[in-house]
mmCIF file of C-alpha atoms in Angstrom:
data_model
loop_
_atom_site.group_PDB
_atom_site.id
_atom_site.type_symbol
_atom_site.label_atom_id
_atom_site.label_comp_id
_atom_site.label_asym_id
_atom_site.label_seq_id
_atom_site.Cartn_x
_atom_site.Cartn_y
_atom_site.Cartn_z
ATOM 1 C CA UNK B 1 -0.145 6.910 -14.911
ATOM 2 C CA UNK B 2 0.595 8.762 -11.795
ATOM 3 C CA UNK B 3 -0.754 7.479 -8.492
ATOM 4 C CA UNK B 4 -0.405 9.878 -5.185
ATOM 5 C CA UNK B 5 0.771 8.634 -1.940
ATOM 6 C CA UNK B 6 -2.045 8.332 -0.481
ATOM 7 C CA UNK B 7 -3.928 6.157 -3.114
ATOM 8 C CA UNK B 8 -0.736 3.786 -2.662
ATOM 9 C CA UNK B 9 -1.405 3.872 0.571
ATOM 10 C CA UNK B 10 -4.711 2.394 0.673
ATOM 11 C CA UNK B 11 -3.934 -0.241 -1.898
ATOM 12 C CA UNK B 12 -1.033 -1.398 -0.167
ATOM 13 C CA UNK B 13 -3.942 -2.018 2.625
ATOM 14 C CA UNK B 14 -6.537 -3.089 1.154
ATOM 15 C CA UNK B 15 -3.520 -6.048 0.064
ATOM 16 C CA UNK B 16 -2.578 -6.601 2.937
ATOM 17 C CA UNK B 17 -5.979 -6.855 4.560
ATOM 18 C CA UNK B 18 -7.084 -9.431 2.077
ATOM 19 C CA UNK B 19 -3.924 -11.491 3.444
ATOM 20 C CA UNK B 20 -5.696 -11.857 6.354
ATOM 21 C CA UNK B 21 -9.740 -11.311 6.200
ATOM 22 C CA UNK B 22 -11.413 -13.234 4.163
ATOM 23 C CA UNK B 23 -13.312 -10.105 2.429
ATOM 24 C CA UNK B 24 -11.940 -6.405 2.883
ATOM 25 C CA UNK B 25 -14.508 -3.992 3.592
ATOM 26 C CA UNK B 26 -14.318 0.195 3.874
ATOM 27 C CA UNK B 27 -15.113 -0.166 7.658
ATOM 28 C CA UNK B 28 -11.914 -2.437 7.922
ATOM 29 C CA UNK B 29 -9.822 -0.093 6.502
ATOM 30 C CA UNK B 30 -10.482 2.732 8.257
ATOM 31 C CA UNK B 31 -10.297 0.166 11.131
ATOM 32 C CA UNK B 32 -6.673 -0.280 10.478
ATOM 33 C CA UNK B 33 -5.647 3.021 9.093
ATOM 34 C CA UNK B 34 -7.229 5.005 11.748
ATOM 35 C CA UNK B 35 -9.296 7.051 9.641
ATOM 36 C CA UNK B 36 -12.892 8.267 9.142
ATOM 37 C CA UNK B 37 -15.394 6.291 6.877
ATOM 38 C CA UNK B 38 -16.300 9.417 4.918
ATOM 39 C CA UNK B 39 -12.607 9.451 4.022
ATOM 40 C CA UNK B 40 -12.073 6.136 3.469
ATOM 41 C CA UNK B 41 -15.487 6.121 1.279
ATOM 42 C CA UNK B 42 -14.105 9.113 -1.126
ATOM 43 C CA UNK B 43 -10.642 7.447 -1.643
ATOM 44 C CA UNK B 44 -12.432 3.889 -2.608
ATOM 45 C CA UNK B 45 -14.682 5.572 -4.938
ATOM 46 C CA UNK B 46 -11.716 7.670 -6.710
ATOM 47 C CA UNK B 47 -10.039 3.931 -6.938
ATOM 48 C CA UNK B 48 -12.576 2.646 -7.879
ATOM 49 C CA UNK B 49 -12.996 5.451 -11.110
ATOM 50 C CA UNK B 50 -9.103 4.757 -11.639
ATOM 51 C CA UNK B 51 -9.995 0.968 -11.947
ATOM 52 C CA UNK B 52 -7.612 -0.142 -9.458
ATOM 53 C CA UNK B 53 -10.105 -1.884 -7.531
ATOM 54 C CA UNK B 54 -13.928 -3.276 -7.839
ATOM 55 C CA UNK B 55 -16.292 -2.713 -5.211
ATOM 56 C CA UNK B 56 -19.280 -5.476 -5.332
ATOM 57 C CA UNK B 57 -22.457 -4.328 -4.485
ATOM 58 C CA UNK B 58 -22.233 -6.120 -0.752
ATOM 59 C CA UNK B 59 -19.687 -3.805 -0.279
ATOM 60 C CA UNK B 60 -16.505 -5.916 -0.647
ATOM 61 C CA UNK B 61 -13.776 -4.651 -2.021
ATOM 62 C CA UNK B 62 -11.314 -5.986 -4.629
ATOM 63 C CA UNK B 63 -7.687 -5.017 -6.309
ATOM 64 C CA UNK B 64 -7.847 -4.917 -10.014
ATOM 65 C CA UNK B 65 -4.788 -6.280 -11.867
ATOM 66 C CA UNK B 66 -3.482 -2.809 -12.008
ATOM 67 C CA UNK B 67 -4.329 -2.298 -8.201
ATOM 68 C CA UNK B 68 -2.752 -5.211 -7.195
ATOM 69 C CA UNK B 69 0.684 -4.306 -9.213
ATOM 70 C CA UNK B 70 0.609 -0.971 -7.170
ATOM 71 C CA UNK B 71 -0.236 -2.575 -4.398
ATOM 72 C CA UNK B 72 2.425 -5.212 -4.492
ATOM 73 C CA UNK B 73 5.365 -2.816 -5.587
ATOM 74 C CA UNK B 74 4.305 -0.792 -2.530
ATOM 75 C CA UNK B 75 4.664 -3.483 -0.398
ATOM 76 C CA UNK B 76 8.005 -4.882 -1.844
ATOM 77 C CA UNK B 77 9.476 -1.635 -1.221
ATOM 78 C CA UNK B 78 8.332 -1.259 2.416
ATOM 79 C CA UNK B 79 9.343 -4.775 3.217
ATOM 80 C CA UNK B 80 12.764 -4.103 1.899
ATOM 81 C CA UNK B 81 13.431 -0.843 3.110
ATOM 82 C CA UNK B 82 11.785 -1.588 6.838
ATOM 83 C CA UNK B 83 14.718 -4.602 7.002
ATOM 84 C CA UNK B 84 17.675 -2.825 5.591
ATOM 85 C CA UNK B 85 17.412 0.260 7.636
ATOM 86 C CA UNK B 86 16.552 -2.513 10.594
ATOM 87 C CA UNK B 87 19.651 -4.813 9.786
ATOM 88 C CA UNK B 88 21.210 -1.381 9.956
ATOM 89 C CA UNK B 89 20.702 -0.867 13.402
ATOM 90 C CA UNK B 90 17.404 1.428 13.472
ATOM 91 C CA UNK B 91 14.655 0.470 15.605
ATOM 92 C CA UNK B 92 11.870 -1.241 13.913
ATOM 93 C CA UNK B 93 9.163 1.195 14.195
ATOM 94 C CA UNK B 94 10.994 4.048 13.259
ATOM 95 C CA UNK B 95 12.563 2.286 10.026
ATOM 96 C CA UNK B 96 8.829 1.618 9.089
ATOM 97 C CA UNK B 97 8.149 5.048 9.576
ATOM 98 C CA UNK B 98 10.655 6.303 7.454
ATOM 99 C CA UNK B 99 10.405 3.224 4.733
ATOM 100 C CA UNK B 100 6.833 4.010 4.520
ATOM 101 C CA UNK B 101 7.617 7.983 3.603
ATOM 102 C CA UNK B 102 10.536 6.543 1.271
ATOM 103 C CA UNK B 103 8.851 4.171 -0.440
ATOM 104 C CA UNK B 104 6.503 6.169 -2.467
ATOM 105 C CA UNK B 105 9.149 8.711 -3.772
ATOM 106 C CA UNK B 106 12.300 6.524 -4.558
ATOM 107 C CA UNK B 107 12.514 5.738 -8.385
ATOM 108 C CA UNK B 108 12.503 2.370 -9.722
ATOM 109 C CA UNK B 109 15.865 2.777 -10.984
ATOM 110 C CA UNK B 110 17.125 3.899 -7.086
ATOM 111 C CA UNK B 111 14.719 1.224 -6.011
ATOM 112 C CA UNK B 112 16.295 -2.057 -8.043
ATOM 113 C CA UNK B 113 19.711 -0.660 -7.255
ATOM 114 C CA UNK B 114 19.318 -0.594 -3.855
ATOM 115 C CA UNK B 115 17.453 -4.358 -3.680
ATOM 116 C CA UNK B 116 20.685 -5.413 -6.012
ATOM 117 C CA UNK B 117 22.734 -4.243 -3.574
ATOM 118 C CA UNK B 118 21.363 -5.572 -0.818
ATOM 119 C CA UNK B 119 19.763 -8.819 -1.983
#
């Protein structure tokens, strides 16, 4: 099943959010994404139709099992990425930058050779 960008996007949030708040709500993550509500409202109700996450009626929101595999391969990526490019000499914030563009088009075959190589 293909999942856009920016769907990736907000579950790699809404993961790491739950990391450190004890409930994730739509206010927080258009608190940390910098977005508007309305926007962040629409995206959470197409995940929500996709079943990658469950939205209680309080208003909390939750990663499905599939959510949470996005989520976490998402993550993975940028974590791996944002260090090599950093052990490589860029500066921090721009190797984010750019390991947050290339994490969400690099294949998984690119992807596990590149973590072989560098792990």
């Amino acid at each position: 099943m293909y999942v856009t960008e920016s769907s990736e996007n907000y579950l790699e949030t809404i993961l790491l959010l739950s990391k450190s708040h004890p409930v994730v709500r739509s206010v927080d993550i258009a608190d940390e994404l910098g977005y508007k509500k309305s926007s962040v409202s629409v995206a959470m109700k197409n995940l929500r139709e996709r079943e990658h996450i469950t939205v209680t009626k309080e208003g909390f929101i939750y990663l499905t099992d599939s959510g949470r595999a996005i989520a976490e391969m998402i993550y993975e990526r940028h974590e791996l990425l944002t260090n090599w490019l950093v052990s490589m000499g860029v500066d921090k914030e721009i190797a984010a930058e750019d390991a947050c563009r290339v994490e969400h088009v690099l294949s998984p075959e690119s992807f596990e050779a590149i973590k072989k190589h560098i792990i």
